[in-house]
Coordinates of C-alpha atoms in Angstrom, one line a residue:
X22 CA -39.3 4.1 -13.0
X23 CA -36.0 5.9 -13.1
X24 CA -33.1 3.9 -11.7
X25 CA -30.4 5.6 -9.7
X26 CA -27.0 4.1 -10.5
X27 CA -23.6 4.0 -8.8
X28 CA -20.6 3.7 -11.1
X29 CA -17.5 1.6 -10.3
X30 CA -14.3 1.6 -12.2
X31 CA -10.6 1.0 -11.7
X32 CA -7.3 1.9 -13.3
X33 CA -3.7 0.9 -12.6
X34 CA -1.1 3.5 -13.2
X35 CA 1.8 1.0 -13.3
X36 CA 1.8 0.9 -17.1
X37 CA 1.6 4.7 -17.5
X38 CA -2.2 4.8 -18.0
X39 CA -3.9 8.1 -17.8
X40 CA -6.4 7.9 -14.9
X41 CA -8.6 10.6 -16.2
X42 CA -8.8 9.1 -19.7
X43 CA -9.4 5.6 -18.4
X44 CA -12.2 6.9 -16.0
X45 CA -13.8 8.8 -18.9
X46 CA -14.0 5.8 -21.3
X47 CA -15.2 3.4 -18.6
X48 CA -17.8 5.9 -17.5
X49 CA -18.9 6.4 -21.1
X50 CA -19.5 2.7 -21.6
X51 CA -21.5 2.6 -18.4
X52 CA -23.6 5.6 -19.5
X53 CA -24.3 4.0 -22.8
X54 CA -25.7 1.0 -21.1
X55 CA -27.9 2.7 -18.5
X56 CA -28.8 6.2 -19.9
X57 CA -32.2 4.9 -21.1
X58 CA -33.0 3.4 -17.7
X59 CA -31.8 6.0 -15.3
X60 CA -28.9 8.2 -14.3
X61 CA -25.5 8.0 -12.5
X62 CA -25.7 9.6 -9.1
X63 CA -22.5 8.5 -7.4
X64 CA -19.1 7.2 -8.4
X65 CA -16.4 4.8 -7.0
X66 CA -13.2 4.8 -8.9
X67 CA -10.0 3.1 -7.7
X68 CA -6.7 4.6 -8.9
X69 CA -3.3 2.7 -8.7
X70 CA -4.6 -0.5 -7.3
X71 CA -4.0 -3.8 -9.0
X72 CA -6.9 -5.9 -10.2
X73 CA -5.5 -8.8 -8.3
X74 CA -6.4 -7.1 -5.0
X75 CA -9.8 -8.3 -3.6
X76 CA -12.5 -5.7 -3.3
X77 CA -12.1 -5.5 0.4
X78 CA -8.5 -4.3 -0.1
X79 CA -9.3 -1.6 -2.7
X80 CA -10.3 1.7 -1.0
X81 CA -13.2 2.7 -3.3
X82 CA -14.5 -0.8 -3.8
X83 CA -14.5 -1.1 0.0
X84 CA -16.4 2.1 0.3
X85 CA -18.9 0.7 -2.2
X86 CA -19.4 -2.5 -0.3
X87 CA -20.0 -0.5 2.9
X88 CA -22.6 1.6 1.1
X89 CA -24.5 -1.5 0.1
X90 CA -25.3 -2.1 3.7
X91 CA -26.9 1.3 4.1
X92 CA -30.7 1.3 3.3
X93 CA -30.3 5.0 2.5
X94 CA -27.4 4.5 0.2
X95 CA -28.8 6.8 -2.5
X96 CA -28.6 4.4 -5.5
X97 CA -30.5 1.3 -6.6
X98 CA -28.0 -0.5 -8.8
X99 CA -24.3 -0.4 -9.7
X100 CA -22.9 -0.3 -13.2
X101 CA -19.4 -1.4 -14.2
X102 CA -17.7 0.0 -17.3
X103 CA -15.5 -3.1 -18.0
X104 CA -15.7 -6.4 -16.0
X105 CA -12.0 -7.2 -16.6
X106 CA -11.1 -4.0 -14.8
X107 CA -13.3 -4.9 -11.8
X108 CA -13.1 -8.6 -11.4
X109 CA -10.0 -10.9 -11.3
X110 CA -10.0 -14.6 -11.1
X111 CA -12.9 -15.7 -8.8
X112 CA -13.6 -12.2 -7.4
X113 CA -17.0 -12.1 -9.1
X114 CA -18.2 -15.2 -7.3
X115 CA -17.1 -13.8 -4.0
X116 CA -18.5 -10.3 -4.5
X117 CA -21.8 -10.6 -6.4
X118 CA -23.6 -12.5 -3.5
X119 CA -23.2 -9.4 -1.5
X120 CA -25.0 -7.3 -4.1
X121 CA -27.7 -10.0 -4.3
X122 CA -28.1 -10.1 -0.5
X123 CA -28.7 -6.4 -0.2
X124 CA -31.0 -6.3 -3.3
X125 CA -28.6 -4.1 -5.4
X126 CA -28.5 -4.9 -9.1
X127 CA -25.2 -5.2 -11.0
X128 CA -25.2 -4.0 -14.6
X129 CA -22.4 -5.0 -17.0
X130 CA -22.2 -4.0 -20.7
X131 CA -21.1 -7.4 -21.8
X132 CA -24.3 -8.9 -20.4
X133 CA -26.4 -6.1 -21.9
X134 CA -28.0 -5.1 -18.7
X135 CA -28.4 -6.4 -15.1
X136 CA -26.9 -9.7 -14.1
X137 CA -29.6 -12.3 -13.4
X138 CA -28.7 -14.2 -10.2
X139 CA -30.5 -17.3 -11.5
X140 CA -28.9 -17.4 -14.9
X141 CA -26.1 -19.9 -15.4
X142 CA -25.1 -18.2 -18.6
X143 CA -24.5 -14.9 -16.8
X144 CA -22.4 -16.7 -14.1
X145 CA -20.4 -18.4 -16.9
X146 CA -19.8 -15.2 -18.8
X147 CA -18.6 -13.3 -15.7
X148 CA -16.4 -16.3 -14.7
X149 CA -14.8 -16.2 -18.2
X150 CA -14.1 -12.5 -17.8
X151 CA -12.4 -13.1 -14.5
X152 CA -10.3 -15.7 -16.0
X153 CA -9.4 -13.5 -19.0
X154 CA -8.4 -10.7 -16.5
X155 CA -6.1 -13.1 -14.7
X156 CA -4.6 -14.4 -17.9
X157 CA -4.0 -10.9 -19.3
X158 CA -2.2 -9.9 -16.1
X159 CA 0.0 -13.1 -16.2
X160 CA 0.8 -12.5 -19.9
X161 CA 1.8 -9.0 -19.2
X162 CA 4.2 -10.1 -16.4
X163 CA 5.8 -12.8 -18.6
X164 CA 6.3 -10.3 -21.5
X165 CA 7.7 -7.6 -19.3
X166 CA 10.1 -10.0 -17.5
X167 CA 11.3 -11.6 -20.8
X168 CA 11.8 -8.3 -22.5
X169 CA 13.7 -6.8 -19.6
X170 CA 15.9 -9.9 -19.3
X171 CA 16.7 -9.7 -23.1
X172 CA 17.5 -6.0 -22.9
X173 CA 19.9 -6.5 -20.0
X174 CA 21.5 -9.7 -21.4
X175 CA 21.7 -8.8 -25.1
X176 CA 21.8 -5.0 -25.2
X177 CA 23.4 -4.5 -21.8
X178 CA 20.8 -1.8 -21.1
X179 CA 20.6 -0.1 -17.7
X180 CA 17.0 -0.8 -16.6
X181 CA 16.7 1.7 -13.7
X182 CA 17.3 1.8 -10.0
X183 CA 20.1 3.3 -8.0
X184 CA 23.5 3.4 -9.6
X185 CA 26.1 1.3 -7.7
X186 CA 28.5 3.2 -5.5
X187 CA 31.4 4.2 -7.8
X188 CA 29.2 5.0 -10.8
X189 CA 26.8 7.8 -11.8
X190 CA 24.1 8.0 -14.4
X191 CA 24.5 9.8 -17.8
X192 CA 22.2 10.3 -20.7
X193 CA 22.3 7.6 -23.3
X194 CA 19.9 9.2 -25.9
X195 CA 16.2 9.1 -26.6
X196 CA 14.1 6.1 -25.7
X197 CA 13.9 3.5 -28.5
X198 CA 10.1 3.3 -28.1
X199 CA 8.8 6.1 -30.3
X200 CA 5.8 6.8 -28.0
X201 CA 8.0 7.1 -24.9
X202 CA 10.5 9.2 -26.8
X203 CA 7.7 11.5 -27.8
X204 CA 6.9 11.9 -24.1
X205 CA 10.5 12.9 -23.4
X206 CA 11.7 9.6 -22.0
X207 CA 15.4 8.9 -22.4
X208 CA 17.8 6.0 -21.7
X209 CA 20.6 6.2 -19.1
X210 CA 23.9 4.4 -18.7
X211 CA 26.5 4.0 -16.0
X212 CA 29.8 5.9 -16.1
X213 CA 32.6 6.0 -13.6
X214 CA 32.3 8.5 -10.8
X215 CA 35.8 10.1 -10.5
X216 CA 35.4 10.6 -6.8
X217 CA 34.0 7.2 -5.7
X218 CA 35.3 4.8 -8.3
X219 CA 38.8 4.9 -6.7
X220 CA 37.3 4.1 -3.3
X221 CA 35.7 0.9 -4.8
X222 CA 39.0 -0.1 -6.4
X223 CA 40.8 0.5 -3.1
X224 CA 38.2 -1.6 -1.2
X225 CA 38.9 -4.6 -3.5
X226 CA 42.7 -4.3 -3.2
X227 CA 42.7 -3.8 0.6
X228 CA 40.5 -6.9 1.0
X229 CA 42.8 -9.0 -1.2
X230 CA 45.8 -7.8 0.9
X231 CA 44.2 -9.3 4.0
X232 CA 42.4 -6.4 5.5
X233 CA 39.0 -7.4 7.0
X234 CA 35.6 -5.9 6.1
X235 CA 35.2 -4.1 9.4
X236 CA 38.8 -2.8 9.3
X237 CA 38.2 -1.3 5.9
X238 CA 35.0 0.4 7.1
X239 CA 37.0 1.8 10.1
X240 CA 39.7 3.2 7.8
X241 CA 37.3 4.9 5.4
X242 CA 35.3 6.4 8.2
X243 CA 38.4 7.7 10.0
X244 CA 39.6 9.3 6.8
X245 CA 36.3 11.1 6.3
X246 CA 35.4 9.2 3.1
X247 CA 31.6 9.5 2.7
X248 CA 29.7 6.2 2.9
X249 CA 27.3 5.3 0.0
X250 CA 24.4 6.6 2.1
X251 CA 26.1 9.8 2.9
X252 CA 27.2 10.3 -0.7
X253 CA 23.7 10.1 -2.0
X254 CA 21.2 11.1 0.7
X255 CA 18.3 11.5 -1.7
X256 CA 18.3 7.8 -2.7
X257 CA 19.2 6.6 0.8
X258 CA 16.9 8.5 3.3
X259 CA 16.5 5.2 5.3
X260 CA 20.2 5.1 6.1
X261 CA 21.9 7.2 8.8
X262 CA 25.1 7.8 6.6
X263 CA 27.3 8.8 9.6
X264 CA 29.8 5.9 9.1
X265 CA 30.7 3.0 6.8
X266 CA 29.1 -0.3 7.8
X267 CA 30.3 -3.8 7.3
X268 CA 27.3 -4.5 5.1
X269 CA 28.1 -1.6 2.8
X270 CA 31.7 -2.9 2.3
X271 CA 30.5 -6.5 1.8
X272 CA 27.8 -5.4 -0.8
X273 CA 30.5 -3.6 -2.8
X274 CA 32.8 -6.7 -2.7
X275 CA 30.0 -9.0 -4.0
X276 CA 28.5 -6.7 -6.7
X277 CA 29.4 -8.2 -10.2
X278 CA 28.6 -4.9 -11.9
X279 CA 32.0 -3.6 -11.0
X280 CA 33.4 -6.0 -13.7
X281 CA 31.6 -3.8 -16.3
X282 CA 28.7 -6.2 -17.0
X283 CA 25.1 -5.4 -16.6
X284 CA 23.3 -7.8 -14.2
X285 CA 19.5 -8.3 -14.0
X286 CA 17.2 -10.6 -12.0
X287 CA 18.9 -10.6 -8.6
X288 CA 15.4 -10.4 -7.0
X289 CA 11.9 -11.3 -8.1
X290 CA 8.4 -10.5 -6.9
X291 CA 6.8 -13.3 -5.1
X292 CA 3.0 -13.4 -4.3
X293 CA 2.1 -15.2 -1.2
X294 CA -1.3 -15.7 0.5
X295 CA -2.2 -13.0 3.0
X296 CA -4.0 -15.6 5.1
X297 CA -3.8 -19.3 4.3
X298 CA -7.1 -19.8 6.2
X299 CA -8.9 -17.3 4.1
X300 CA -7.7 -17.3 0.5
X301 CA -10.4 -14.7 -0.4
X302 CA -8.1 -12.0 1.1
X303 CA -5.8 -12.5 -1.8
X304 CA -2.0 -12.2 -2.0
X305 CA 0.7 -9.9 -0.9
X306 CA 3.8 -9.2 -2.9
X307 CA 7.2 -9.9 -1.3
X308 CA 10.7 -9.5 -2.8
X309 CA 12.7 -12.7 -2.9
X310 CA 16.4 -13.2 -3.8
X311 CA 17.2 -15.4 -6.7
X312 CA 20.0 -17.8 -6.7
X313 CA 23.2 -16.4 -8.3
X314 CA 23.0 -19.0 -11.1
X315 CA 19.7 -17.5 -12.1
X316 CA 21.0 -14.0 -12.6
X317 CA 21.2 -12.7 -16.2
X318 CA 24.5 -11.2 -17.2
X319 CA 25.1 -9.0 -20.2
X320 CA 27.0 -10.8 -23.0
X321 CA 29.3 -7.9 -23.6
X322 CA 30.9 -5.2 -21.5
X323 CA 28.1 -2.7 -20.8
X324 CA 30.0 0.0 -19.0
X325 CA 33.5 0.9 -17.8
X326 CA 34.8 -1.7 -15.3
X327 CA 36.4 -0.8 -12.0
X328 CA 38.0 -4.1 -11.3
X329 CA 38.9 -7.0 -13.7
X330 CA 37.4 -10.4 -13.6
X331 CA 40.4 -12.0 -11.9
X332 CA 40.3 -9.6 -9.0
X333 CA 36.6 -10.0 -8.5
X334 CA 36.8 -13.8 -8.6
X335 CA 39.7 -13.8 -6.1
X336 CA 37.7 -11.7 -3.7
X337 CA 34.7 -14.1 -4.0
X338 CA 37.0 -17.0 -3.2
X339 CA 38.3 -15.3 -0.1
X340 CA 34.8 -14.4 1.1
X341 CA 33.7 -18.0 0.6
X342 CA 36.6 -19.3 2.6
X343 CA 35.7 -17.2 5.7
X344 CA 32.8 -17.6 8.1
X345 CA 30.5 -20.5 8.8
X346 CA 29.8 -21.2 5.2
X347 CA 33.4 -22.1 4.5
X348 CA 33.0 -25.6 5.9
X349 CA 30.2 -26.2 3.4
X350 CA 28.2 -28.0 6.1
X351 CA 24.5 -27.3 6.5
X352 CA 24.0 -25.7 9.8
X353 CA 20.6 -26.4 11.3
X354 CA 19.2 -23.2 12.8
X355 CA 16.3 -23.4 15.1
X356 CA 13.4 -21.1 14.3
X357 CA 12.1 -19.2 17.3
X358 CA 8.9 -17.1 17.3
X359 CA 9.2 -13.4 18.0
X360 CA 6.1 -11.4 18.7
X361 CA 7.6 -8.1 17.8
X362 CA 9.5 -9.1 14.7
X363 CA 10.1 -6.1 12.5
X364 CA 8.2 -3.8 14.8
X365 CA 10.7 -2.7 17.5
X366 CA 13.3 0.1 16.9
X367 CA 16.2 1.4 18.8
X368 CA 15.6 4.9 20.1
X369 CA 19.3 5.9 19.9
X370 CA 19.9 5.1 16.2
X371 CA 16.4 4.5 14.9
X372 CA 17.5 1.1 13.4
X373 CA 15.2 -1.9 13.6
X374 CA 16.2 -4.2 16.5
X375 CA 17.0 -7.8 15.7
X376 CA 15.5 -10.8 17.4
X377 CA 17.8 -13.1 19.3
X378 CA 17.2 -16.2 21.5
X379 CA 19.1 -16.3 24.8
X380 CA 18.5 -18.5 27.8
X381 CA 15.3 -19.9 26.3
X382 CA 13.8 -16.5 26.0
X383 CA 13.2 -14.1 23.2
X384 CA 15.3 -10.9 23.2
X385 CA 15.7 -7.9 20.9
X386 CA 19.1 -6.3 20.4
X387 CA 20.8 -3.4 18.6
X388 CA 24.5 -3.8 17.8
X389 CA 25.0 -0.5 16.0
X390 CA 28.7 -0.1 16.9
X391 CA 29.4 -3.7 15.8
X392 CA 27.9 -3.1 12.4
X393 CA 29.1 0.5 11.8
X394 CA 32.7 1.7 12.0
X395 CA 33.4 3.3 15.4
X396 CA 36.2 5.6 14.3
X397 CA 33.8 8.5 14.6
X398 CA 33.1 7.6 18.3
X399 CA 29.4 6.9 18.0
X400 CA 27.5 7.7 21.2
X401 CA 25.9 4.3 21.4
X402 CA 26.3 1.3 23.8
X403 CA 28.0 -1.7 22.2
X404 CA 24.8 -3.7 22.6
X405 CA 21.2 -2.7 23.5
X406 CA 19.0 -5.5 24.7
X407 CA 15.3 -5.8 25.6
X408 CA 13.6 -8.9 26.8
X409 CA 10.3 -9.7 25.1
X410 CA 8.5 -10.8 28.2
X411 CA 9.3 -7.5 29.9
X412 CA 7.3 -5.6 27.3
X413 CA 4.4 -8.0 26.3
X414 CA 2.3 -7.7 29.5
X415 CA 2.4 -3.9 29.6
X416 CA 1.7 -3.6 25.9
X417 CA -1.3 -6.0 26.0
X418 CA -2.7 -4.2 29.0
X419 CA -2.4 -0.8 27.3
X420 CA -4.1 -2.1 24.1
X421 CA -6.9 -3.7 26.1
X422 CA -7.4 -0.5 28.1
X423 CA -7.4 1.8 25.0
X424 CA -10.0 -0.4 23.3
X425 CA -12.0 -1.3 26.4
X426 CA -15.8 -0.8 26.1
X427 CA -15.9 1.8 28.9
X428 CA -13.3 3.9 27.0
X429 CA -14.9 3.8 23.6
X430 CA -16.2 7.4 23.8
X431 CA -12.8 8.8 24.7
X432 CA -11.1 6.7 22.1
X433 CA -13.6 7.9 19.5
X434 CA -12.9 11.5 20.4
X435 CA -9.1 11.0 20.2
X436 CA -9.3 9.3 16.8
X437 CA -11.7 11.9 15.4
X438 CA -9.4 14.8 16.6
X439 CA -6.4 13.1 15.0
X440 CA -7.8 12.5 11.5
X441 CA -8.7 16.1 10.4
X442 CA -7.9 16.3 6.7
X443 CA -7.2 19.3 4.6
X444 CA -10.1 18.3 2.2
X445 CA -10.7 21.8 1.0
X446 CA -7.0 22.3 0.1
X447 CA -6.9 19.0 -1.7
X448 CA -9.9 19.8 -3.8
X449 CA -8.5 23.1 -4.8
X450 CA -5.2 21.4 -5.8
X451 CA -7.1 18.7 -7.8
X452 CA -9.1 21.4 -9.6
X453 CA -5.9 23.4 -10.4
X454 CA -4.1 20.3 -11.8
X455 CA -7.1 19.3 -13.9
X456 CA -7.2 22.8 -15.4
X457 CA -3.5 22.5 -16.1
X458 CA -3.9 19.2 -17.9
X459 CA -6.7 20.6 -19.9
X460 CA -4.6 23.6 -20.9
X461 CA -1.8 21.3 -22.0
X462 CA -4.2 19.4 -24.2
X463 CA -5.4 22.6 -25.8
X464 CA -1.8 23.7 -26.5
X465 CA -1.0 20.3 -28.1
X466 CA -4.1 20.7 -30.4
X467 CA -2.8 24.2 -31.4
X468 CA 0.6 22.7 -32.1
X469 CA -0.9 20.0 -34.3
X470 CA -2.9 22.7 -36.2
X471 CA 0.3 24.7 -36.7
X472 CA 2.1 21.7 -38.0
X473 CA -0.7 20.9 -40.5
X474 CA -0.6 24.6 -41.6
X475 CA 3.1 24.2 -42.6
X476 CA 5.0 25.4 -39.5
X477 CA 8.6 24.2 -39.0
X478 CA 8.3 20.5 -37.8
X479 CA 11.5 20.6 -35.6
X480 CA 10.3 23.8 -33.9
X481 CA 6.8 22.3 -33.3
X482 CA 8.3 19.1 -32.0
X483 CA 10.3 21.0 -29.4
X484 CA 7.2 22.9 -28.2
X485 CA 5.2 19.7 -28.1
X486 CA 7.9 17.9 -26.1
X487 CA 7.9 20.6 -23.4
X488 CA 4.1 20.5 -23.2
X489 CA 4.0 16.7 -23.0
X490 CA 6.5 16.7 -20.2
X491 CA 4.4 19.4 -18.4
X492 CA 1.2 17.4 -18.9
X493 CA 2.8 14.1 -17.7
X494 CA 4.0 15.8 -14.5
X495 CA 0.6 17.3 -13.8
X496 CA -1.2 14.0 -14.5
X497 CA 1.2 12.2 -12.1
X498 CA 0.6 14.8 -9.4
X499 CA -3.1 14.6 -10.0
X500 CA -3.2 10.8 -9.7
X501 CA -1.1 10.8 -6.6
X502 CA -3.3 13.5 -4.9
X503 CA -6.5 11.7 -5.8
X504 CA -5.2 8.4 -4.5
X505 CA -4.0 10.0 -1.3
X506 CA -7.3 11.9 -0.9
X507 CA -9.2 8.6 -1.1
X508 CA -6.9 6.9 1.4
X509 CA -7.1 9.7 4.0
X510 CA -10.9 10.1 3.9
X511 CA -12.1 10.6 7.5
X512 CA -14.0 7.8 9.2
X513 CA -17.5 8.3 10.4
X514 CA -18.3 7.9 14.1
X515 CA -20.2 4.7 13.3
X516 CA -17.2 3.3 11.4
X517 CA -14.8 4.1 14.2
X518 CA -17.2 2.5 16.7
X519 CA -17.2 -0.7 14.7
X520 CA -13.4 -0.8 14.5
X521 CA -13.1 -0.2 18.3
X522 CA -15.8 -2.8 19.1
X523 CA -14.0 -5.4 16.9
X524 CA -10.6 -4.6 18.3
X525 CA -12.0 -4.9 21.9
X526 CA -13.1 -8.5 21.1
X527 CA -9.8 -9.3 19.4
X528 CA -7.6 -8.0 22.2
X529 CA -9.3 -10.1 24.9
X530 CA -7.5 -13.2 23.7
X531 CA -4.0 -11.6 23.5
X532 CA -2.9 -13.0 26.9
X533 CA -3.6 -16.6 25.8
X534 CA -2.3 -16.2 22.2
X535 CA 0.9 -17.8 21.0
X536 CA 3.8 -15.6 19.9
X537 CA 3.1 -16.3 16.2
X538 CA -0.6 -15.2 16.7
X539 CA 0.4 -12.2 18.7
X540 CA 2.9 -11.1 15.9
X541 CA 0.0 -11.3 13.4
X542 CA -2.3 -9.2 15.7
X543 CA 0.4 -6.6 16.2
X544 CA 1.0 -6.4 12.5
X545 CA -2.7 -5.9 11.8
X546 CA -2.7 -3.2 14.4
X547 CA 0.3 -1.6 12.6
X548 CA 2.2 -1.2 15.8
X549 CA 5.6 0.6 15.8
X550 CA 7.6 0.6 19.0
X551 CA 10.7 2.6 19.9
X552 CA 12.8 1.6 22.8
X553 CA 14.8 4.3 24.7
X554 CA 17.4 2.4 26.8
X555 CA 18.4 5.5 28.8
X556 CA 14.9 5.9 30.2
X557 CA 13.9 2.2 30.0
X558 CA 10.8 3.2 28.1
X559 CA 9.0 2.1 25.0
X560 CA 7.0 4.5 22.9
X561 CA 4.1 2.6 21.1
X562 CA 2.1 3.8 18.2
X563 CA -0.8 1.9 16.6
X564 CA -2.8 2.5 13.5
X565 CA -5.4 -0.3 13.1
X566 CA -5.7 -1.6 9.5
X567 CA -8.9 -2.3 7.6
X568 CA -8.0 -6.0 7.4
X569 CA -8.3 -6.3 11.2
X570 CA -12.1 -6.2 10.9
X571 CA -12.0 -8.4 7.8
X572 CA -10.3 -11.1 9.8
X573 CA -12.5 -11.1 12.9
X574 CA -16.0 -9.7 12.0
X575 CA -18.2 -9.4 8.9
X576 CA -18.1 -5.6 8.8
X577 CA -14.7 -5.2 7.3
X578 CA -13.2 -2.6 4.9
X579 CA -13.0 0.4 7.1
X580 CA -10.5 3.2 6.6
X581 CA -7.7 3.0 9.2
X582 CA -7.7 5.7 11.9
X583 CA -4.7 7.8 12.8
X584 CA -2.2 6.5 15.3
X585 CA -2.9 6.1 19.0
X586 CA 0.3 6.7 21.1
X587 CA 1.1 5.2 24.5
X588 CA 4.1 4.5 26.7

């Protein structure tokens, strides 16, 4: 009997892996295992998703789990090219029972064939590979962090990111790693920007003379000096850039890089459980600020300083002597729940509104003129307020109405109309990029042959560098397009119906839910709300996430539909 196999693989592009090459060798290993038993008929390959993500949070793995439920799935077993790529930690023990339940075999090269559900040895082997996968990822993180810290502290190397206001990036020569240098990678360093460096120096001296942070922002705005966001719009698209803000001035005053030393480790990635009640959902990564004592400073001067150490320290002392922290007394701040935390925006300036507690009620406010210099006469009220309990009943009623059982058909039609994808165009672009990558590889082979035949080495190196850059750019575009294509695959009517049915059951409890629970529901629905104070109206958009189903029903892992909009 010929067995029909589905192939699953995964590649992460964070460490510059070639998705096509990784897919090919994983698929080759899988074929070597199953070619005498059957043939591959379908493929599921995740690109750019960490191994630490559970299967239900990887697009292609999710699609595979959904296919297992279909009796007409078209394949009898699944083969994996490398277990460390597919399973991390305890993911095998959480995933294989699903294969066993639906009668789909799982083949792994390290086992030499299909996994036997009754074999303790197979369970032990797969558990070891999950642990090895987790250990490998942890070792990579430790090595990368240690290496970057040493490069910043000992070498004073610029490790990427936006240059601070007052500096610009210049070329610092080829990358010291030969492989990266061969790909055209180069180092960069900070040098003084002749237009903005004097502005930074002036900000420090004005503050030491007694001028306040907001007064400095007003002066610079009135004089027409571009703010950091206005100066570099490409790197600051999330900022309006129409005026200097207090936060921009304060950030400059507290940045130790202006003393000429490289600083690394201000922030760190922190992984926290997505749901403490269901650890199988895995972690989500959040950026956390490190204490100033934990920052790593370069031993020597790494770039031209704008202010000296004495000036910088004097500014820090003045900053520390002002505000509530100057008393050095711990101020107990009551934590209040906000249902729309991070979801509500001001329609006048498009900035996120902040939660504030007044008269024992939750409010949201936008104080744009209080944060940005008003010398340019901003057309914005001094404060915009919205009470939470004025919005919650109307919002919950709208959500319950949209996902009510008697409106399922109209909701399905709206979602289906909104999720039309340019699949044909994407396929043509993918084909063109693959042909371009193949052409680059052929050119490199010809260059290698020319070099072996005695051609000028420097001339061939120049040609090869250009082709390598062209190939790397095409591969990056190809990976991005393939990943986007998988994310935007249209849902079937059955999948949409499951989502709507699940949401209908979820939304029935909104009126009785606590603000904390409501906030989580709204986040899972991916709500974005924009408040227009002139018309007293809130525009609401929702794009339900796959994890909504995963939290409330057993049919999770659906692709999210396009937004539904309401007032």
